[in-house]
Amino acid sequence: MSKKAQDLKLMSTREICEQLRISSRTLERYRKRPGNENPFPEPDCAYMGGSNKWIKTKVEEWQRREMSRPVRRPMSHLNLPRDVK
């Protein structure tokens, strides 16, 4: 497959969810993130009543940015000092 054809390969919602191991609802949450929190890109092909499609290279680029995002450790907000009595 040529480089140009590979750049234009489309992925469906199901393929993206399988690759990322997430539900379609989680993908929708990623799409609704604010601009400063690495939102998932809008679909490149969206038809009324049809499935959404994304260009594979855009999905992979989003994945790279997502993996380099700083994340808060789970439950870190609970690690507060105890009251001294």
mmCIF file of N, CA, C and O in Angstrom:
data_model
loop_
_atom_site.group_PDB
_atom_site.id
_atom_site.type_symbol
_atom_site.label_atom_id
_atom_site.label_comp_id
_atom_site.label_asym_id
_atom_site.label_seq_id
_atom_site.Cartn_x
_atom_site.Cartn_y
_atom_site.Cartn_z
ATOM 1 N N MET A 1 0.847 -1.175 0.000
ATOM 2 C CA MET A 1 0.000 0.000 0.000
ATOM 3 C C MET A 1 0.894 1.241 0.000
ATOM 4 O O MET A 1 1.840 1.336 0.760
ATOM 5 N N SER A 2 0.597 2.176 -0.871
ATOM 6 C CA SER A 2 1.427 3.378 -0.967
ATOM 7 C C SER A 2 1.202 4.284 0.250
ATOM 8 O O SER A 2 0.222 4.149 0.968
ATOM 9 N N LYS A 3 2.133 5.205 0.452
ATOM 10 C CA LYS A 3 2.060 6.117 1.591
ATOM 11 C C LYS A 3 0.783 6.961 1.533
ATOM 12 O O LYS A 3 0.129 7.158 2.532
ATOM 13 N N LYS A 4 0.417 7.444 0.320
ATOM 14 C CA LYS A 4 -0.789 8.270 0.191
ATOM 15 C C LYS A 4 -2.039 7.476 0.529
ATOM 16 O O LYS A 4 -2.920 7.960 1.216
ATOM 17 N N ALA A 5 -2.127 6.256 0.041
ATOM 18 C CA ALA A 5 -3.291 5.414 0.321
ATOM 19 C C ALA A 5 -3.364 5.099 1.811
ATOM 20 O O ALA A 5 -4.442 5.046 2.390
ATOM 21 N N GLN A 6 -2.218 4.899 2.435
ATOM 22 C CA GLN A 6 -2.185 4.604 3.863
ATOM 23 C C GLN A 6 -2.632 5.829 4.668
ATOM 24 O O GLN A 6 -3.317 5.689 5.676
ATOM 25 N N ASP A 7 -2.266 7.032 4.219
ATOM 26 C CA ASP A 7 -2.669 8.254 4.908
ATOM 27 C C ASP A 7 -4.176 8.468 4.856
ATOM 28 O O ASP A 7 -4.739 9.126 5.711
ATOM 29 N N LEU A 8 -4.833 7.919 3.835
ATOM 30 C CA LEU A 8 -6.264 8.129 3.673
ATOM 31 C C LEU A 8 -7.105 6.968 4.177
ATOM 32 O O LEU A 8 -8.305 6.946 3.969
ATOM 33 N N LYS A 9 -6.506 6.006 4.853
ATOM 34 C CA LYS A 9 -7.271 4.889 5.399
ATOM 35 C C LYS A 9 -8.209 5.421 6.476
ATOM 36 O O LYS A 9 -7.805 6.170 7.356
ATOM 37 N N LEU A 10 -9.477 5.020 6.384
ATOM 38 C CA LEU A 10 -10.475 5.486 7.338
ATOM 39 C C LEU A 10 -10.733 4.430 8.403
ATOM 40 O O LEU A 10 -10.659 3.228 8.139
ATOM 41 N N MET A 11 -11.041 4.893 9.607
ATOM 42 C CA MET A 11 -11.370 4.005 10.717
ATOM 43 C C MET A 11 -12.784 4.326 11.189
ATOM 44 O O MET A 11 -13.156 5.486 11.316
ATOM 45 N N SER A 12 -13.529 3.281 11.490
ATOM 46 C CA SER A 12 -14.883 3.469 12.021
ATOM 47 C C SER A 12 -14.821 3.616 13.536
ATOM 48 O O SER A 12 -13.789 3.374 14.170
ATOM 49 N N THR A 13 -15.941 3.986 14.120
ATOM 50 C CA THR A 13 -16.028 4.103 15.580
ATOM 51 C C THR A 13 -15.672 2.771 16.231
ATOM 52 O O THR A 13 -14.907 2.731 17.195
ATOM 53 N N ARG A 14 -16.189 1.696 15.684
ATOM 54 C CA ARG A 14 -15.926 0.370 16.255
ATOM 55 C C ARG A 14 -14.436 0.039 16.213
ATOM 56 O O ARG A 14 -13.872 -0.462 17.195
ATOM 57 N N GLU A 15 -13.773 0.313 15.079
ATOM 58 C CA GLU A 15 -12.337 0.025 14.961
ATOM 59 C C GLU A 15 -11.527 0.844 15.959
ATOM 60 O O GLU A 15 -10.585 0.337 16.573
ATOM 61 N N ILE A 16 -11.897 2.105 16.140
ATOM 62 C CA ILE A 16 -11.183 2.962 17.091
ATOM 63 C C ILE A 16 -11.372 2.441 18.507
ATOM 64 O O ILE A 16 -10.422 2.332 19.283
ATOM 65 N N CYS A 17 -12.609 2.093 18.844
ATOM 66 C CA CYS A 17 -12.886 1.585 20.191
ATOM 67 C C CYS A 17 -12.146 0.277 20.462
ATOM 68 O O CYS A 17 -11.652 0.077 21.569
ATOM 69 N N GLU A 18 -12.061 -0.580 19.470
ATOM 70 C CA GLU A 18 -11.311 -1.831 19.634
ATOM 71 C C GLU A 18 -9.823 -1.551 19.819
ATOM 72 O O GLU A 18 -9.171 -2.157 20.663
ATOM 73 N N GLN A 19 -9.284 -0.624 19.038
ATOM 74 C CA GLN A 19 -7.859 -0.293 19.135
ATOM 75 C C GLN A 19 -7.528 0.318 20.490
ATOM 76 O O GLN A 19 -6.513 -0.011 21.102
ATOM 77 N N LEU A 20 -8.382 1.235 20.971
ATOM 78 C CA LEU A 20 -8.120 1.911 22.237
ATOM 79 C C LEU A 20 -8.652 1.137 23.441
ATOM 80 O O LEU A 20 -8.393 1.513 24.577
ATOM 81 N N ARG A 21 -9.442 0.091 23.170
ATOM 82 C CA ARG A 21 -10.084 -0.715 24.221
ATOM 83 C C ARG A 21 -10.963 0.150 25.121
ATOM 84 O O ARG A 21 -10.845 0.120 26.352
ATOM 85 N N ILE A 22 -11.829 0.920 24.469
ATOM 86 C CA ILE A 22 -12.776 1.777 25.171
ATOM 87 C C ILE A 22 -14.161 1.559 24.581
ATOM 88 O O ILE A 22 -14.314 0.949 23.522
ATOM 89 N N SER A 23 -15.176 2.070 25.255
ATOM 90 C CA SER A 23 -16.540 1.985 24.727
ATOM 91 C C SER A 23 -16.801 3.172 23.808
ATOM 92 O O SER A 23 -16.070 4.166 23.827
ATOM 93 N N SER A 24 -17.857 3.085 23.034
ATOM 94 C CA SER A 24 -18.213 4.201 22.159
ATOM 95 C C SER A 24 -18.621 5.415 22.991
ATOM 96 O O SER A 24 -18.415 6.553 22.581
ATOM 97 N N ARG A 25 -19.167 5.193 24.175
ATOM 98 C CA ARG A 25 -19.534 6.295 25.067
ATOM 99 C C ARG A 25 -18.275 7.028 25.555
ATOM 100 O O ARG A 25 -18.257 8.257 25.636
ATOM 101 N N THR A 26 -17.233 6.301 25.871
ATOM 102 C CA THR A 26 -15.981 6.932 26.292
ATOM 103 C C THR A 26 -15.386 7.740 25.149
ATOM 104 O O THR A 26 -14.892 8.846 25.354
ATOM 105 N N LEU A 27 -15.461 7.212 23.927
ATOM 106 C CA LEU A 27 -14.982 7.961 22.768
ATOM 107 C C LEU A 27 -15.750 9.278 22.648
ATOM 108 O O LEU A 27 -15.167 10.326 22.378
ATOM 109 N N GLU A 28 -17.033 9.228 22.887
ATOM 110 C CA GLU A 28 -17.864 10.439 22.833
ATOM 111 C C GLU A 28 -17.430 11.424 23.921
ATOM 112 O O GLU A 28 -17.376 12.626 23.690
ATOM 113 N N ARG A 29 -17.090 10.935 25.098
ATOM 114 C CA ARG A 29 -16.591 11.819 26.173
ATOM 115 C C ARG A 29 -15.272 12.471 25.769
ATOM 116 O O ARG A 29 -15.041 13.638 26.046
ATOM 117 N N TYR A 30 -14.394 11.701 25.126
ATOM 118 C CA TYR A 30 -13.129 12.262 24.654
ATOM 119 C C TYR A 30 -13.372 13.371 23.635
ATOM 120 O O TYR A 30 -12.666 14.371 23.615
ATOM 121 N N ARG A 31 -14.361 13.201 22.785
ATOM 122 C CA ARG A 31 -14.672 14.217 21.769
ATOM 123 C C ARG A 31 -15.182 15.506 22.408
ATOM 124 O O ARG A 31 -14.995 16.583 21.861
ATOM 125 N N LYS A 32 -15.820 15.412 23.577
ATOM 126 C CA LYS A 32 -16.417 16.589 24.221
ATOM 127 C C LYS A 32 -15.473 17.287 25.195
ATOM 128 O O LYS A 32 -15.866 18.233 25.854
ATOM 129 N N ARG A 33 -14.242 16.830 25.294
ATOM 130 C CA ARG A 33 -13.271 17.477 26.176
ATOM 131 C C ARG A 33 -13.031 18.916 25.729
ATOM 132 O O ARG A 33 -13.089 19.227 24.544
ATOM 133 N N PRO A 34 -12.688 19.791 26.691
ATOM 134 C CA PRO A 34 -12.299 21.161 26.309
ATOM 135 C C PRO A 34 -11.027 21.145 25.462
ATOM 136 O O PRO A 34 -10.258 20.181 25.497
ATOM 137 N N GLY A 35 -10.804 22.200 24.713
ATOM 138 C CA GLY A 35 -9.668 22.290 23.794
ATOM 139 C C GLY A 35 -8.304 22.090 24.427
ATOM 140 O O GLY A 35 -7.398 21.579 23.791
ATOM 141 N N ASN A 36 -8.144 22.457 25.694
ATOM 142 C CA ASN A 36 -6.833 22.325 26.342
ATOM 143 C C ASN A 36 -6.601 20.930 26.925
ATOM 144 O O ASN A 36 -5.559 20.672 27.499
ATOM 145 N N GLU A 37 -7.579 20.006 26.791
ATOM 146 C CA GLU A 37 -7.438 18.658 27.350
ATOM 147 C C GLU A 37 -7.371 17.580 26.276
ATOM 148 O O GLU A 37 -7.771 16.448 26.501
ATOM 149 N N ASN A 38 -6.853 17.918 25.100
ATOM 150 C CA ASN A 38 -6.661 16.979 23.997
ATOM 151 C C ASN A 38 -7.967 16.289 23.593
ATOM 152 O O ASN A 38 -8.096 15.076 23.716
ATOM 153 N N PRO A 39 -8.950 17.046 23.080
ATOM 154 C CA PRO A 39 -10.187 16.390 22.643
ATOM 155 C C PRO A 39 -9.941 15.502 21.426
ATOM 156 O O PRO A 39 -9.033 15.758 20.641
ATOM 157 N N PHE A 40 -10.737 14.458 21.302
ATOM 158 C CA PHE A 40 -10.636 13.580 20.140
ATOM 159 C C PHE A 40 -11.126 14.355 18.926
ATOM 160 O O PHE A 40 -12.079 15.119 19.021
ATOM 161 N N PRO A 41 -10.460 14.207 17.779
ATOM 162 C CA PRO A 41 -10.845 15.004 16.603
ATOM 163 C C PRO A 41 -12.260 14.674 16.113
ATOM 164 O O PRO A 41 -12.761 13.574 16.326
ATOM 165 N N GLU A 42 -12.855 15.635 15.444
ATOM 166 C CA GLU A 42 -14.165 15.429 14.839
ATOM 167 C C GLU A 42 -14.019 14.454 13.672
ATOM 168 O O GLU A 42 -12.954 14.370 13.061
ATOM 169 N N PRO A 43 -15.073 13.716 13.338
ATOM 170 C CA PRO A 43 -14.980 12.759 12.231
ATOM 171 C C PRO A 43 -14.681 13.448 10.899
ATOM 172 O O PRO A 43 -15.112 14.577 10.667
ATOM 173 N N ASP A 44 -13.934 12.765 10.049
ATOM 174 C CA ASP A 44 -13.624 13.296 8.721
ATOM 175 C C ASP A 44 -14.760 13.015 7.748
ATOM 176 O O ASP A 44 -14.932 13.743 6.781
ATOM 177 N N CYS A 45 -15.511 11.955 7.990
ATOM 178 C CA CYS A 45 -16.682 11.620 7.173
ATOM 179 C C CYS A 45 -17.839 11.335 8.119
ATOM 180 O O CYS A 45 -17.758 10.434 8.943
ATOM 181 N N ALA A 46 -18.875 12.113 8.015
ATOM 182 C CA ALA A 46 -20.059 11.907 8.835
ATOM 183 C C ALA A 46 -21.283 12.158 7.963
ATOM 184 O O ALA A 46 -21.422 13.242 7.400
ATOM 185 N N TYR A 47 -22.103 11.158 7.835
ATOM 186 C CA TYR A 47 -23.304 11.271 7.018
ATOM 187 C C TYR A 47 -24.525 11.071 7.906
ATOM 188 O O TYR A 47 -24.480 10.286 8.850
ATOM 189 N N MET A 48 -25.605 11.772 7.589
ATOM 190 C CA MET A 48 -26.846 11.625 8.340
ATOM 191 C C MET A 48 -27.280 10.163 8.308
ATOM 192 O O MET A 48 -27.471 9.590 7.236
ATOM 193 N N GLY A 49 -27.378 9.552 9.458
ATOM 194 C CA GLY A 49 -27.793 8.162 9.546
ATOM 195 C C GLY A 49 -26.690 7.156 9.275
ATOM 196 O O GLY A 49 -26.902 5.954 9.390
ATOM 197 N N GLY A 50 -25.504 7.620 8.911
ATOM 198 C CA GLY A 50 -24.389 6.720 8.638
ATOM 199 C C GLY A 50 -23.386 6.727 9.770
ATOM 200 O O GLY A 50 -23.501 7.493 10.724
ATOM 201 N N SER A 51 -22.388 5.867 9.671
ATOM 202 C CA SER A 51 -21.377 5.811 10.730
ATOM 203 C C SER A 51 -20.302 6.863 10.495
ATOM 204 O O SER A 51 -20.043 7.263 9.364
ATOM 205 N N ASN A 52 -19.695 7.311 11.574
ATOM 206 C CA ASN A 52 -18.595 8.275 11.495
ATOM 207 C C ASN A 52 -17.317 7.547 11.090
ATOM 208 O O ASN A 52 -17.103 6.405 11.459
ATOM 209 N N LYS A 53 -16.453 8.259 10.370
ATOM 210 C CA LYS A 53 -15.157 7.714 9.948
ATOM 211 C C LYS A 53 -14.078 8.761 10.204
ATOM 212 O O LYS A 53 -14.292 9.946 10.006
ATOM 213 N N TRP A 54 -12.920 8.285 10.663
ATOM 214 C CA TRP A 54 -11.774 9.151 10.926
ATOM 215 C C TRP A 54 -10.592 8.683 10.103
ATOM 216 O O TRP A 54 -10.405 7.483 9.902
ATOM 217 N N ILE A 55 -9.759 9.616 9.657
ATOM 218 C CA ILE A 55 -8.516 9.261 8.981
ATOM 219 C C ILE A 55 -7.575 8.665 10.022
ATOM 220 O O ILE A 55 -7.363 9.246 11.094
ATOM 221 N N LYS A 56 -7.019 7.512 9.707
ATOM 222 C CA LYS A 56 -6.209 6.753 10.664
ATOM 223 C C LYS A 56 -5.035 7.558 11.213
ATOM 224 O O LYS A 56 -4.737 7.481 12.403
ATOM 225 N N THR A 57 -4.371 8.342 10.370
ATOM 226 C CA THR A 57 -3.211 9.097 10.845
ATOM 227 C C THR A 57 -3.611 10.138 11.895
ATOM 228 O O THR A 57 -2.848 10.409 12.823
ATOM 229 N N LYS A 58 -4.808 10.711 11.779
ATOM 230 C CA LYS A 58 -5.279 11.674 12.790
ATOM 231 C C LYS A 58 -5.540 10.982 14.119
ATOM 232 O O LYS A 58 -5.239 11.526 15.178
ATOM 233 N N VAL A 59 -6.084 9.771 14.048
ATOM 234 C CA VAL A 59 -6.338 9.000 15.268
ATOM 235 C C VAL A 59 -5.015 8.653 15.943
ATOM 236 O O VAL A 59 -4.867 8.800 17.163
ATOM 237 N N GLU A 60 -4.027 8.232 15.159
ATOM 238 C CA GLU A 60 -2.720 7.882 15.713
ATOM 239 C C GLU A 60 -2.028 9.095 16.318
ATOM 240 O O GLU A 60 -1.387 8.996 17.364
ATOM 241 N N GLU A 61 -2.161 10.252 15.683
ATOM 242 C CA GLU A 61 -1.572 11.483 16.221
ATOM 243 C C GLU A 61 -2.236 11.851 17.545
ATOM 244 O O GLU A 61 -1.575 12.252 18.502
ATOM 245 N N TRP A 62 -3.549 11.708 17.621
ATOM 246 C CA TRP A 62 -4.264 11.976 18.872
ATOM 247 C C TRP A 62 -3.755 11.036 19.967
ATOM 248 O O TRP A 62 -3.528 11.463 21.097
ATOM 249 N N GLN A 63 -3.548 9.760 19.616
ATOM 250 C CA GLN A 63 -3.043 8.782 20.580
ATOM 251 C C GLN A 63 -1.677 9.193 21.121
ATOM 252 O O GLN A 63 -1.422 9.090 22.324
ATOM 253 N N ARG A 64 -0.791 9.655 20.242
ATOM 254 C CA ARG A 64 0.546 10.095 20.694
ATOM 255 C C ARG A 64 0.427 11.246 21.686
ATOM 256 O O ARG A 64 1.097 11.260 22.719
ATOM 257 N N ARG A 65 -0.408 12.229 21.354
ATOM 258 C CA ARG A 65 -0.597 13.369 22.274
ATOM 259 C C ARG A 65 -1.216 12.907 23.582
ATOM 260 O O ARG A 65 -0.841 13.374 24.659
ATOM 261 N N GLU A 66 -2.157 11.982 23.528
ATOM 262 C CA GLU A 66 -2.825 11.483 24.727
ATOM 263 C C GLU A 66 -1.851 10.760 25.644
ATOM 264 O O GLU A 66 -1.904 10.910 26.863
ATOM 265 N N MET A 67 -0.944 9.995 25.067
ATOM 266 C CA MET A 67 0.014 9.244 25.880
ATOM 267 C C MET A 67 1.037 10.160 26.539
ATOM 268 O O MET A 67 1.608 9.806 27.569
ATOM 269 N N SER A 68 1.275 11.339 25.976
ATOM 270 C CA SER A 68 2.251 12.251 26.565
ATOM 271 C C SER A 68 1.602 13.284 27.488
ATOM 272 O O SER A 68 2.307 14.107 28.066
ATOM 273 N N ARG A 69 0.288 13.229 27.630
ATOM 274 C CA ARG A 69 -0.422 14.149 28.517
ATOM 275 C C ARG A 69 -0.101 13.859 29.979
ATOM 276 O O ARG A 69 -0.079 12.707 30.388
ATOM 277 N N PRO A 70 0.130 14.898 30.770
ATOM 278 C CA PRO A 70 0.328 14.641 32.205
ATOM 279 C C PRO A 70 -1.009 14.235 32.833
ATOM 280 O O PRO A 70 -2.047 14.804 32.509
ATOM 281 N N VAL A 71 -0.977 13.241 33.660
ATOM 282 C CA VAL A 71 -2.211 12.784 34.304
ATOM 283 C C VAL A 71 -2.059 12.837 35.813
ATOM 284 O O VAL A 71 -0.958 12.695 36.352
ATOM 285 N N ARG A 72 -3.171 13.030 36.460
ATOM 286 C CA ARG A 72 -3.184 13.034 37.917
ATOM 287 C C ARG A 72 -3.274 11.595 38.396
ATOM 288 O O ARG A 72 -3.990 10.789 37.824
ATOM 289 N N ARG A 73 -2.544 11.270 39.418
ATOM 290 C CA ARG A 73 -2.584 9.923 39.961
ATOM 291 C C ARG A 73 -3.957 9.665 40.567
ATOM 292 O O ARG A 73 -4.532 10.548 41.207
ATOM 293 N N PRO A 74 -4.513 8.476 40.382
ATOM 294 C CA PRO A 74 -5.829 8.172 40.942
ATOM 295 C C PRO A 74 -5.841 8.358 42.454
ATOM 296 O O PRO A 74 -4.908 7.983 43.149
ATOM 297 N N MET A 75 -6.870 8.980 42.933
ATOM 298 C CA MET A 75 -7.112 9.185 44.363
ATOM 299 C C MET A 75 -6.083 10.094 45.026
ATOM 300 O O MET A 75 -5.997 10.155 46.238
ATOM 301 N N SER A 76 -5.270 10.813 44.240
ATOM 302 C CA SER A 76 -4.238 11.669 44.830
ATOM 303 C C SER A 76 -4.854 12.792 45.659
ATOM 304 O O SER A 76 -4.228 13.292 46.585
ATOM 305 N N HIS A 77 -6.078 13.180 45.335
ATOM 306 C CA HIS A 77 -6.730 14.236 46.096
ATOM 307 C C HIS A 77 -7.106 13.759 47.507
ATOM 308 O O HIS A 77 -7.408 14.558 48.379
ATOM 309 N N LEU A 78 -7.044 12.456 47.750
ATOM 310 C CA LEU A 78 -7.371 11.920 49.068
ATOM 311 C C LEU A 78 -6.154 11.787 49.972
ATOM 312 O O LEU A 78 -6.290 11.511 51.155
ATOM 313 N N ASN A 79 -4.970 11.968 49.437
ATOM 314 C CA ASN A 79 -3.736 11.822 50.220
ATOM 315 C C ASN A 79 -3.411 13.122 50.946
ATOM 316 O O ASN A 79 -2.357 13.705 50.777
ATOM 317 N N LEU A 80 -4.316 13.538 51.760
ATOM 318 C CA LEU A 80 -4.125 14.762 52.535
ATOM 319 C C LEU A 80 -3.601 14.404 53.918
ATOM 320 O O LEU A 80 -3.861 13.308 54.428
ATOM 321 N N PRO A 81 -2.871 15.318 54.557
ATOM 322 C CA PRO A 81 -2.376 15.002 55.909
ATOM 323 C C PRO A 81 -3.547 14.858 56.882
ATOM 324 O O PRO A 81 -4.553 15.539 56.774
ATOM 325 N N ARG A 82 -3.383 13.953 57.814
ATOM 326 C CA ARG A 82 -4.427 13.713 58.811
ATOM 327 C C ARG A 82 -4.394 14.815 59.865
ATOM 328 O O ARG A 82 -3.358 15.410 60.137
ATOM 329 N N ASP A 83 -5.535 15.063 60.451
ATOM 330 C CA ASP A 83 -5.610 16.037 61.553
ATOM 331 C C ASP A 83 -4.830 15.509 62.741
ATOM 332 O O ASP A 83 -4.885 14.320 63.059
ATOM 333 N N VAL A 84 -4.122 16.387 63.413
ATOM 334 C CA VAL A 84 -3.371 15.997 64.595
ATOM 335 C C VAL A 84 -4.202 16.382 65.807
ATOM 336 O O VAL A 84 -4.632 17.521 65.944
ATOM 337 N N LYS A 85 -4.421 15.414 66.701
ATOM 338 C CA LYS A 85 -5.209 15.704 67.924
ATOM 339 C C LYS A 85 -4.369 15.453 69.148
ATOM 340 O O LYS A 85 -3.514 14.675 69.212
#
